[in-house]
Short mmCIF file of C-alpha atoms in Angstrom, two decimals:
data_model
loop_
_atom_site.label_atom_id
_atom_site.label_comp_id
_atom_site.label_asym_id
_atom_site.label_seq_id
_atom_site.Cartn_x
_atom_site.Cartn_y
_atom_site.Cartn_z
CA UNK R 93 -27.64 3.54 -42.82
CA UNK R 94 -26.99 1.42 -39.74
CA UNK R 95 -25.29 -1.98 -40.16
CA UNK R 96 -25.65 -3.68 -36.74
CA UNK R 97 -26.55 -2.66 -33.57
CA UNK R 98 -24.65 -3.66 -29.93
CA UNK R 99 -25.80 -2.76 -26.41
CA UNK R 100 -23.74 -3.28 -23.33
CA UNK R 101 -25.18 -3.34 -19.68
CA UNK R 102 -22.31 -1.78 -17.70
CA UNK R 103 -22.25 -2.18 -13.86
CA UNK R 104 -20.07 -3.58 -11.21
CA UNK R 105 -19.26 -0.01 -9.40
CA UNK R 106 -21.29 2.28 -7.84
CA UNK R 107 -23.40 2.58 -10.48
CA UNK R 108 -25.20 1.05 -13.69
CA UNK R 109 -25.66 2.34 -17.10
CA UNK R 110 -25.91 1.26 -21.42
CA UNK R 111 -23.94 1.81 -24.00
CA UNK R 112 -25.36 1.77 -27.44
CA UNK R 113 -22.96 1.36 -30.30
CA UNK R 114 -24.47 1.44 -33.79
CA UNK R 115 -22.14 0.81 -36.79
CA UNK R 116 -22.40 2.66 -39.67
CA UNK R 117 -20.26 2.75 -43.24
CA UNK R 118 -16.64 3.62 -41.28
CA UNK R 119 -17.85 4.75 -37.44
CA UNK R 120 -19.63 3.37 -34.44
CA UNK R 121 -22.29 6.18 -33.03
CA UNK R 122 -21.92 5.63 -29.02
CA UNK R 123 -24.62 6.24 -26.67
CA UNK R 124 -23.78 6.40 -22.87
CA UNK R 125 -26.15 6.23 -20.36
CA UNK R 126 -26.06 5.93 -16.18
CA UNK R 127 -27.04 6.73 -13.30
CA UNK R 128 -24.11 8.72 -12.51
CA UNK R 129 -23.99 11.69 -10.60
CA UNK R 130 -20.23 12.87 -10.79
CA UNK R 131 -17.81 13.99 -13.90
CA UNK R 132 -16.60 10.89 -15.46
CA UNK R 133 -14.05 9.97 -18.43
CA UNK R 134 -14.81 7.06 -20.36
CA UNK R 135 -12.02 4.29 -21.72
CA UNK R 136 -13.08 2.14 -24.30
CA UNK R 137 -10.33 -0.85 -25.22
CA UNK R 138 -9.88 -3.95 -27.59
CA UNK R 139 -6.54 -5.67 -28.79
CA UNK R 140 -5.17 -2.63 -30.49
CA UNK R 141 -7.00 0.10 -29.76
CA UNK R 142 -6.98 2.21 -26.24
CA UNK R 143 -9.68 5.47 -26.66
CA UNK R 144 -10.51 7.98 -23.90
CA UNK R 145 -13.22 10.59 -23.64
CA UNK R 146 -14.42 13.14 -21.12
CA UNK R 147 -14.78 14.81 -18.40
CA UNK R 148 -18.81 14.53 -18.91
CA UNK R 149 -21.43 14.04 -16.74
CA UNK R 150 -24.62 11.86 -17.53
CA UNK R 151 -27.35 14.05 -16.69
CA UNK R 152 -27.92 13.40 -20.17
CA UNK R 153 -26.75 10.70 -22.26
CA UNK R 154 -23.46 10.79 -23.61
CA UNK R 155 -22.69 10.66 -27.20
CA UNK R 156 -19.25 10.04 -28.83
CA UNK R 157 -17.72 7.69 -31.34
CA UNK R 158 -15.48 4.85 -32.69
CA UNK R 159 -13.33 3.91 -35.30
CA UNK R 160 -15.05 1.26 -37.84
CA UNK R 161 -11.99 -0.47 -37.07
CA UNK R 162 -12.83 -1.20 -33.43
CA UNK R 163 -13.30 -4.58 -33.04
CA UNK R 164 -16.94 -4.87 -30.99
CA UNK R 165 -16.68 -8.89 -29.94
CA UNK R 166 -13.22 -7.84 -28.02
CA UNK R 167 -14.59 -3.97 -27.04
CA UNK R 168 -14.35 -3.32 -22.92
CA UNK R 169 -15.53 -0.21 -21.37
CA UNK R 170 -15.43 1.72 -18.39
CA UNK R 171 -16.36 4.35 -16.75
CA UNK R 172 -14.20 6.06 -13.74
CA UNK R 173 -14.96 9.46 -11.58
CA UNK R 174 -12.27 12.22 -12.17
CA UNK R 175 -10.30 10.75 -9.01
CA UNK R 176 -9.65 7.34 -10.59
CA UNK R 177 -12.10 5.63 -9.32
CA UNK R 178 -14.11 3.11 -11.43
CA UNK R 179 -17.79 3.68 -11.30
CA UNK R 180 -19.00 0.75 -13.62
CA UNK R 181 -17.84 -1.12 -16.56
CA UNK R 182 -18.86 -4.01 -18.86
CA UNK R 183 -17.13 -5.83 -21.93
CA UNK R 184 -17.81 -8.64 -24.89
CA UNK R 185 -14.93 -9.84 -24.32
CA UNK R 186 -13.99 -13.03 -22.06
CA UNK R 187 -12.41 -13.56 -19.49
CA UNK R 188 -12.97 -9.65 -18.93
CA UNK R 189 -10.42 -7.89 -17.47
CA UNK R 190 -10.29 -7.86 -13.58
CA UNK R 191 -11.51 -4.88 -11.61
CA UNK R 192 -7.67 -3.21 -11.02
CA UNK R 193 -6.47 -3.06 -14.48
CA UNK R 194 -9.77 -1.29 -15.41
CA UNK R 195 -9.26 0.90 -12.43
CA UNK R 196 -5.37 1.37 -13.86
CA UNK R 197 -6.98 2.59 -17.33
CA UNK R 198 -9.16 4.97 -15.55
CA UNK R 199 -6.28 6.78 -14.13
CA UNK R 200 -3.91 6.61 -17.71
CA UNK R 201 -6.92 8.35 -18.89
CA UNK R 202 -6.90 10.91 -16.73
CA UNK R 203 -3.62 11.34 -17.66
CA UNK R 204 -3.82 11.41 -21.16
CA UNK R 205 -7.10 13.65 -21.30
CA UNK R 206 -4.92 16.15 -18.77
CA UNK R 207 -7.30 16.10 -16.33
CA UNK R 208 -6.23 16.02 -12.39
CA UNK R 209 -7.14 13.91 -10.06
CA UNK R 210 -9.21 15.28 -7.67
CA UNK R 211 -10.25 13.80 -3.96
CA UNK R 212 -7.49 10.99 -4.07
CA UNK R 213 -6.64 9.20 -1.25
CA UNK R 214 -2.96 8.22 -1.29
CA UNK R 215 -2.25 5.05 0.05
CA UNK R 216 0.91 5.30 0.52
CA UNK R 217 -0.24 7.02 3.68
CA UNK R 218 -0.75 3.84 5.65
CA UNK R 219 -1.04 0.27 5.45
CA UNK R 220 -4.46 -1.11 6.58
CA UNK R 221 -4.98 -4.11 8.46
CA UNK R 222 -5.74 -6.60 6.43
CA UNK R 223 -7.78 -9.68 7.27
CA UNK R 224 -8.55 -11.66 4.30
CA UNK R 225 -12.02 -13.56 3.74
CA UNK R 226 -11.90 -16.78 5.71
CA UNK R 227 -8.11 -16.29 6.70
CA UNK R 228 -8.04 -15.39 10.13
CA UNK R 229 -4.55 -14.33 10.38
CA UNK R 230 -3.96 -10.90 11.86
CA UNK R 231 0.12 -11.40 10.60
CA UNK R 232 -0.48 -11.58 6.50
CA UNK R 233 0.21 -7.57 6.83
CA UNK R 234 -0.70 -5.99 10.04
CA UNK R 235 0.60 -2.02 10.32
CA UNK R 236 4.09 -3.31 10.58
CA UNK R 237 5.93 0.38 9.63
CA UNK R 238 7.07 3.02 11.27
CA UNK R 239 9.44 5.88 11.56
CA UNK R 240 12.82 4.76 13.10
CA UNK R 241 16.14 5.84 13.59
CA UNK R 242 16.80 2.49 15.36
CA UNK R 243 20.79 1.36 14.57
CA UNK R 244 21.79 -2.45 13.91
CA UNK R 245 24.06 -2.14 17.27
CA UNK R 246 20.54 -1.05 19.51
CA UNK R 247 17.52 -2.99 17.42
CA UNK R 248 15.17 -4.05 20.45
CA UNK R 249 13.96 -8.28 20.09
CA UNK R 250 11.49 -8.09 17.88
CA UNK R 251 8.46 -11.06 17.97
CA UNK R 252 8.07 -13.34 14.86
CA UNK R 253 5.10 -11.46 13.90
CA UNK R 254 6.66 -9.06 11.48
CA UNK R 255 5.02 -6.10 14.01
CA UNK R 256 7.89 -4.22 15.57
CA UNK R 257 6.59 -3.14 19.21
CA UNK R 258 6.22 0.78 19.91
CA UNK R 259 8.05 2.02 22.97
CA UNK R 260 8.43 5.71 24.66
CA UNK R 261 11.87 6.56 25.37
CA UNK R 262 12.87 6.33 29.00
CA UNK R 263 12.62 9.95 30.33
CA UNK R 264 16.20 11.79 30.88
CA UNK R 265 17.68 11.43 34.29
CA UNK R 266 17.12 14.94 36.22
CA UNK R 267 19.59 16.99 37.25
CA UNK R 268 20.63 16.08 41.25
CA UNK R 269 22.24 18.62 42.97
CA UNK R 270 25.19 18.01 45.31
CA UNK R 271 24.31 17.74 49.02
CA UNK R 272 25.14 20.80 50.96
CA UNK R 273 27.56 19.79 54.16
CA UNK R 274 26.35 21.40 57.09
CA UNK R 275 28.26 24.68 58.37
CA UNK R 276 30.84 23.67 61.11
CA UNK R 277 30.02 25.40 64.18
CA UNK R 278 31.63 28.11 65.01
CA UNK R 279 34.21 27.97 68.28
CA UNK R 280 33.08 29.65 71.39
CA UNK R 281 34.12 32.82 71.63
CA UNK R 282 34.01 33.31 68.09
CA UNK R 283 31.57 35.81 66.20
CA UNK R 284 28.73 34.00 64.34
CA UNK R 285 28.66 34.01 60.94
CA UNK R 286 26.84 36.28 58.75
CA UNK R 287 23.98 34.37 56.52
CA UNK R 288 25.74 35.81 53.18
CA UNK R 289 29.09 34.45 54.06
CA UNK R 290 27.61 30.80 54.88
CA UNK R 291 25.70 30.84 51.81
CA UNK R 292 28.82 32.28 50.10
CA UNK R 293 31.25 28.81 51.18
CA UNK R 294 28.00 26.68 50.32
CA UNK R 295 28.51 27.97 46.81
CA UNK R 296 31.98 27.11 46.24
CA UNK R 297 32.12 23.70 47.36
CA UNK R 298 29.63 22.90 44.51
CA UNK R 299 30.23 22.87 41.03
CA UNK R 300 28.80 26.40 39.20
CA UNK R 301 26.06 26.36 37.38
CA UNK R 302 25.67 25.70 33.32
CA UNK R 303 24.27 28.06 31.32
CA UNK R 304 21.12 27.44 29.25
CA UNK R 305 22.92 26.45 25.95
CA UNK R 306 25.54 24.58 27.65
CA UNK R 307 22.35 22.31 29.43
CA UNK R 308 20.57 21.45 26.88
CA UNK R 309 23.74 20.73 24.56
CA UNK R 310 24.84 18.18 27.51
CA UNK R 311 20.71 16.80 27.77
CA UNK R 312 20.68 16.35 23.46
CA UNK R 313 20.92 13.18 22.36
CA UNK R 314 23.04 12.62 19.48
CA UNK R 315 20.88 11.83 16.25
CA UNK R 316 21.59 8.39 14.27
CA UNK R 317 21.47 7.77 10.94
CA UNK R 318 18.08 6.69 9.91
CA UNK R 319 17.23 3.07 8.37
CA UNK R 320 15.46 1.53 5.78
CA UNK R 321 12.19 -0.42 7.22
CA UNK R 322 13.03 -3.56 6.08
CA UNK R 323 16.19 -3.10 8.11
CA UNK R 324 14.71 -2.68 10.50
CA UNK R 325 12.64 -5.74 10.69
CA UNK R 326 15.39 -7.73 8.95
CA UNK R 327 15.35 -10.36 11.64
CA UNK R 328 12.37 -11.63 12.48
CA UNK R 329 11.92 -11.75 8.56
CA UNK R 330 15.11 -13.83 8.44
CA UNK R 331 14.07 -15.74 11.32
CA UNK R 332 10.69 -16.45 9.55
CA UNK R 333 12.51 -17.75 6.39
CA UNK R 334 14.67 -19.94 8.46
CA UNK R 335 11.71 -21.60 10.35
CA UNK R 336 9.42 -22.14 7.40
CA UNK R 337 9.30 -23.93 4.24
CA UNK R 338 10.65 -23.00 1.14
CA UNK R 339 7.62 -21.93 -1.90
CA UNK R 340 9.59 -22.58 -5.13
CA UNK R 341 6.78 -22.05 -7.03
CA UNK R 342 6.26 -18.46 -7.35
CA UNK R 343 10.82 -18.26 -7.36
CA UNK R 344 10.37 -19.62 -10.74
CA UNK R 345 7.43 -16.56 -11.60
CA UNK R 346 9.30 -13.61 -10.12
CA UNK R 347 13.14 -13.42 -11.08
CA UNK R 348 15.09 -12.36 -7.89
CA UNK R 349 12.92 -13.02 -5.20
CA UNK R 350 12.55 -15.51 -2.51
CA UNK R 351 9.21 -17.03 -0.98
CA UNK R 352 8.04 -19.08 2.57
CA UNK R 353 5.20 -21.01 3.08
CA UNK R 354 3.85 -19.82 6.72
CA UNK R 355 1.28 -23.04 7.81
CA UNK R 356 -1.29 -21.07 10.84
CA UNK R 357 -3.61 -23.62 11.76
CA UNK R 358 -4.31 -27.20 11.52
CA UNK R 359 -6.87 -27.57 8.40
CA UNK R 360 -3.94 -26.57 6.00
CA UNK R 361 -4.84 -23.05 5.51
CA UNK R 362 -1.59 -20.69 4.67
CA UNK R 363 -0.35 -17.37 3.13
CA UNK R 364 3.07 -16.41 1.96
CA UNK R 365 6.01 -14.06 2.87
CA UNK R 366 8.46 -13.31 -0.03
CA UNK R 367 11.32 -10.62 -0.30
CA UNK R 368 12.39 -9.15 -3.86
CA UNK R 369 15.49 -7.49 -4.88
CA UNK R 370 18.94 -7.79 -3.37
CA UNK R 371 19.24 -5.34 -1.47
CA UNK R 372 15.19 -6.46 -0.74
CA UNK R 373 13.31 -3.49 -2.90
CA UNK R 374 9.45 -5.33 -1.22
CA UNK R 375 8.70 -7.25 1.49
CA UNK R 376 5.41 -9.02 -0.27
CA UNK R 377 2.72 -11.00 0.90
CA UNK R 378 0.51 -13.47 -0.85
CA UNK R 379 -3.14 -15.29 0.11
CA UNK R 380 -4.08 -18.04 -2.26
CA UNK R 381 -6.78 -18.03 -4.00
CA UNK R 382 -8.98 -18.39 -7.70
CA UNK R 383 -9.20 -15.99 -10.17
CA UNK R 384 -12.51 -13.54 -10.14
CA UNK R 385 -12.85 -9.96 -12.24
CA UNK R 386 -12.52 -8.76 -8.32
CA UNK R 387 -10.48 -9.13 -5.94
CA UNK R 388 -11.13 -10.34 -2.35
CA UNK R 389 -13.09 -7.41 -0.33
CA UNK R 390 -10.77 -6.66 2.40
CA UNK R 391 -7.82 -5.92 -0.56
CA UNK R 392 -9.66 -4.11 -3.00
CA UNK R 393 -7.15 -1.56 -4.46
CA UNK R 394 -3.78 -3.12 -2.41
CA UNK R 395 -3.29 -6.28 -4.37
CA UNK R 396 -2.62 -7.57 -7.74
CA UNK R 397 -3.85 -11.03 -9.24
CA UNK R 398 -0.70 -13.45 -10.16
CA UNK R 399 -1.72 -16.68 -11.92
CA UNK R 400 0.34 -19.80 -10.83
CA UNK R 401 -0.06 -21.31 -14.36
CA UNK R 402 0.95 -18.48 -17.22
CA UNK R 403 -0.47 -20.04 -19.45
CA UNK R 404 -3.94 -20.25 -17.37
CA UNK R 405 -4.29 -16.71 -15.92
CA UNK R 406 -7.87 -17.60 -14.50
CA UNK R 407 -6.86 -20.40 -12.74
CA UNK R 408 -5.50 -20.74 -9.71
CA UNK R 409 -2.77 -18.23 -8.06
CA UNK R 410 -2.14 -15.77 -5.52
CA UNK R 411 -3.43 -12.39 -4.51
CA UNK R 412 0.20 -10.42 -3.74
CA UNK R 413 0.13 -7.37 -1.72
CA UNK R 414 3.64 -5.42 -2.18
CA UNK R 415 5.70 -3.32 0.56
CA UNK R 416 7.83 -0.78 -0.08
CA UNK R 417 11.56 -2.12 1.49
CA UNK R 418 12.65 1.50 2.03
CA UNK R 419 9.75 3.23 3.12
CA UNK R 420 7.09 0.56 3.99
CA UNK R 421 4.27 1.30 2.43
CA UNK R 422 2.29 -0.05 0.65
CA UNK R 423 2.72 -0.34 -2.52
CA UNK R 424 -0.16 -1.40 -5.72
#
């Protein structure tokens, strides 16, 4: 006999679907549905419970289900492809969860079902561009990394715009040869001399030739001990703190750390710079903003959400992208 009956309209991916739960005596009999046309895993979540299923695909629909004990007015599902992406997702509960920590569950599922990833792309890789809606500020995180083996002692002047310039190394110095003093001529009377023996006295006065090891151990350049990345931007970072004003606010949130404000126009409009850890572990970055189940377009999987107000975690806050100190990456 069925007790109650709950659907769900999932969306807000790539795709759409249902899910049907009908409650019996001591289960819930699931129904999944979609218009999906990959393998998926399903994660379905409330206050105390945190349930995975798959790989399936929904060619037709899926049918699994819950412990009576699942509580339905708290239940949030979604539905991810077998490379941790989230493909749609829905929820009774409010506020719902935003779009990354669904995305996070995804990927502990995958985990916990034992199934690889497949078709990931690593961020790590690079660090996009990032121009945020309606901040026109190419320097809240440009592609400001790169391999260096740069010392303190021979750091080039870098601009306040947290982008260290690229530069070729100047091209070694060739080899001149010595100039070759002309052959004294020979007193009258005297025999000329043969070609061999002028080229022969040419030959001494210079210095003899270096083999092919010796040259190119004299042309290496001695290798330097490589350096973090934020060392390597260290001052114009430092400069930046000194010239901006201090953001208290978000000291108080994140123990260890230290935060500007960086004004770029005249209407008021600003982002942050902050450094955590001592040595710095990130070089972070944060554009203000309101709390939505997504995050801005442009940062979509390269942020996190971080309320102001603790106690109001939809209210108003920051969206923080994190940089890896050492490497410079970035870093979710």
């Amino acid at each position: 006999m069925i007790y109650e009956k709950r659907l769900l309209v999932l969306g807000g991916g790539t795709a759409s679907g249902c899910l049907r739960l009908e409650k019996t005596d001591n289960s819930f009999r699931c129904y999944l549905t979609g218009s999906v046309k990959c393998d998926c895993v399903l994660v379905i979540k409330d206050e105390a419970n945190f349930l995975c299923f798959g790989d399936f695909n929904l060619g037709s629909p899926y049918r699994f289900s819950l412990p009576g004990g699942v509580n339905i007015d708290s239940l949030v599902a979604a539905v991810g492809d077998l490379s941790g992406s989230l493909v749609m997702y829905g929820g009774f509960r409010r506020p719902m969860p935003w779009r990354g920590n669904l995305e996070d569950d995804v990927r502990l599922a995958l985990r916990r079902l034992g199934i690889e990833k497949k078709n990931v792309r690593d961020i790590n890789d690079f660090f996009l561009d990032i121009i945020p809606s309606d901040y026109d500020d190419t320097r809240v995180a440009e592609v400001n990394y790169y391999k260096s083996n740069l010392t303190a002692d021979s750091e080039p002047e870098f601009a306040d715009t947290l982008t260290p310039p690229s530069f070729d190394p100047p091209a070694p110095a060739e080899k001149i040869a010595p100039e070759k003093s002309a052959a004294p001529e020979p007193p009258p009377g005297s025999p000329a001399s043969a070609p061999d023996e002028v080229a022969a006295s040419v030959a001494d006065e210079t210095e003899p030739p270096l083999a092919d090891a010796e040259y190119s151990a004299a042309r290496a350049v001695p290798e330097l001990k490589p350096v973090s990345f934020y060392e390597s931007v260290k001052d114009q970072v430092e400069r930046l703190f000194a010239n901006n004003e201090r953001y208290e606010a978000l000291e108080r949130l994140l123990p260890d750390s230290r935060w500007i404000k960086v004004n770029y126009n005249s209407t008021g409009k600003y982002y942050l710079v902050g450094v955590i850890g001592d040595p710095v572990r990130y070089l972070c970055y944060g554009v203000p903003g309101e709390y939505s189940p997504d995050p801005p377009p442009d940062l979509v999987g390269y942020c996190q959400w971080l309320a102001l107000d603790p106690g109001d975690p939809a209210g108003k806050g920051f969206w923080i992208m994190y940089q890896d100190g050492v490497t410079g990456r970035s870093v979710l």
